[in-house]
Coordinates of C-alpha atoms in Angstrom, one line a residue:
X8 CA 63.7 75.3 108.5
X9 CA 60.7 77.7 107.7
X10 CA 58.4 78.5 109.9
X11 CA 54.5 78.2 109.8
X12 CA 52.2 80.8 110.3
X13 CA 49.4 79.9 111.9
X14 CA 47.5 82.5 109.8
X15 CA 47.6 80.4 106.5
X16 CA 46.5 82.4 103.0
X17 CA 46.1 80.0 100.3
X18 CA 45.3 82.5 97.7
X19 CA 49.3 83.6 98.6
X20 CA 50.1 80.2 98.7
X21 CA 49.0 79.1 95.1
X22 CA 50.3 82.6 94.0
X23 CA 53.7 81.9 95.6
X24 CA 53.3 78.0 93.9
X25 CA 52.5 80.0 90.2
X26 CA 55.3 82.1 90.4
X27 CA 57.7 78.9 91.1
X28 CA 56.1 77.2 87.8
X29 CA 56.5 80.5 85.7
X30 CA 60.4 81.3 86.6
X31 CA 61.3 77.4 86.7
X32 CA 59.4 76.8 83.6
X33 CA 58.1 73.7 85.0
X34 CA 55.1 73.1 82.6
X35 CA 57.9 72.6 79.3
X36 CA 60.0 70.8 81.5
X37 CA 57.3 68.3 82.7
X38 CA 56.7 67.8 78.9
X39 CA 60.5 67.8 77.4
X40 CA 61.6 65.4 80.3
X41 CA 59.3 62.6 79.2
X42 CA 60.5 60.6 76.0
X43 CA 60.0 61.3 72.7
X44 CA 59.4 57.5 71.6
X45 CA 56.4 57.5 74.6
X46 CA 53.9 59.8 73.1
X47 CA 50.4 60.6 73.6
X48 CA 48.8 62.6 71.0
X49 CA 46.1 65.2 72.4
X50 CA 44.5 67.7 70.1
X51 CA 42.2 70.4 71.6
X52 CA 39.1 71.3 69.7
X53 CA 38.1 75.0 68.7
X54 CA 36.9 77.0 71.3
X55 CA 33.3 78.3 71.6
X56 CA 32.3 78.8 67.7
X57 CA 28.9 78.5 68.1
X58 CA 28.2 80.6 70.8
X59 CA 28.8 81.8 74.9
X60 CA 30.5 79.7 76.9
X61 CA 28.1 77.7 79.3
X62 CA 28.6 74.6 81.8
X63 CA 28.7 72.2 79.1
X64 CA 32.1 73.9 77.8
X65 CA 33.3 73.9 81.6
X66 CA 32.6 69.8 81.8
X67 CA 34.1 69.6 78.4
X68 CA 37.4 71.6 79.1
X69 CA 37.7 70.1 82.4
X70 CA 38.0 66.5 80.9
X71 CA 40.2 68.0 78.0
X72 CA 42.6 69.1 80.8
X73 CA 42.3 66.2 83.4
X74 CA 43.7 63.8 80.2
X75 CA 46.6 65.3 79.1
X76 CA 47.4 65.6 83.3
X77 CA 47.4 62.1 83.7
X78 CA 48.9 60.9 81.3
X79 CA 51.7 63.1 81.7
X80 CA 51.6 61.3 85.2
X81 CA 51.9 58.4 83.5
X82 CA 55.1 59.0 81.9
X83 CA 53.8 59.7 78.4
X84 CA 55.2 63.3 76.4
X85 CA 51.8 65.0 75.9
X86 CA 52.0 67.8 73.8
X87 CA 49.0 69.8 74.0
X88 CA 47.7 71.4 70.8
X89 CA 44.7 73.5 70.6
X90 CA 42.8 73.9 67.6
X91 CA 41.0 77.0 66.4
X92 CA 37.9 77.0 63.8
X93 CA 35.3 79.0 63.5
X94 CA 33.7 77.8 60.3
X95 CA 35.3 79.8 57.8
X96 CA 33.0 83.0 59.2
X97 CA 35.4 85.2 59.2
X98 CA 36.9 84.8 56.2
X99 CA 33.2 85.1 54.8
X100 CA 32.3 87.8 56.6
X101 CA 35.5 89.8 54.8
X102 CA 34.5 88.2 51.5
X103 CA 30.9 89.3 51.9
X104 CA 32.2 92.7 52.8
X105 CA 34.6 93.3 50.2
X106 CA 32.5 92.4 47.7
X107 CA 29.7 94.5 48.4
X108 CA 27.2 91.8 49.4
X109 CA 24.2 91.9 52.1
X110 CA 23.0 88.6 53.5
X111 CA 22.4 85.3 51.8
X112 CA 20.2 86.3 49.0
X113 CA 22.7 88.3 47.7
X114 CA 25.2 85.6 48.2
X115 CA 22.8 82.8 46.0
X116 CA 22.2 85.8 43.4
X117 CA 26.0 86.3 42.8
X118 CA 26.3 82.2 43.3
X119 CA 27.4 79.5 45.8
X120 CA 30.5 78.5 43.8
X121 CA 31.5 81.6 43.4
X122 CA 31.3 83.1 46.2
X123 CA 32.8 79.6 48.0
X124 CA 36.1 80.2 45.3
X125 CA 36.7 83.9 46.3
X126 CA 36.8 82.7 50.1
X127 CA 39.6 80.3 48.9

């Protein structure tokens, strides 16, 4: 049997409890031991496209992670997928670059359509 401490660290505790997970591999196996015919569809939304991060995306991401939880609980195979978009503003930023434009005038002088196909 182990013994105690009376001198308990929990931050070595949960580290000691994360290391378990990580060499077991418990999070896959607590998603490929449920069954496949039992599922539960969960698909995360983009991160943060329109801005910082405040306490709205905490509430948000704390829900989003409570669900999938439980119903693993439940029995159900929950396979978390996360989404990613940021509204195409990369890909027009690149655009925009490579074709030598400045800011949205620019873009409505060389034209909407146009500019929308060569983002395609």
């Amino acid at each position: 049997m182990k013994e105690v401490s009376n001198k308990l660290s929990f931050a070595q505790m949960e580290e000691e409890i994360l290391n378990f997970w990580r060499q077991k591999d418990i999070f896959k196996k607590s998603i490929d031991e449920r069954p496949k015919d039992k599922p539960f569809s969960f698909y995360d939304g983009p991160p943060f496209a329109t801005g910082l991060p405040h306490y709205g995306h905490l509430l948000a991401g704390t829900i989003k992670d409570v669900i999938p939880r439980y119903k693993t609980m439940r029995g159900f195979r929950v396979e978390r997928r996360f989404g990613w978009d940021t509204h195409g503003l990369p890909v027009e930023f690149e655009v925009e670059q490579s074709l030598g434009l400045n800011g949205r005038h620019e873009i409505e002088n060389f034209g909407e359509g146009n500019f929308n196909e060569e983002c395609r």
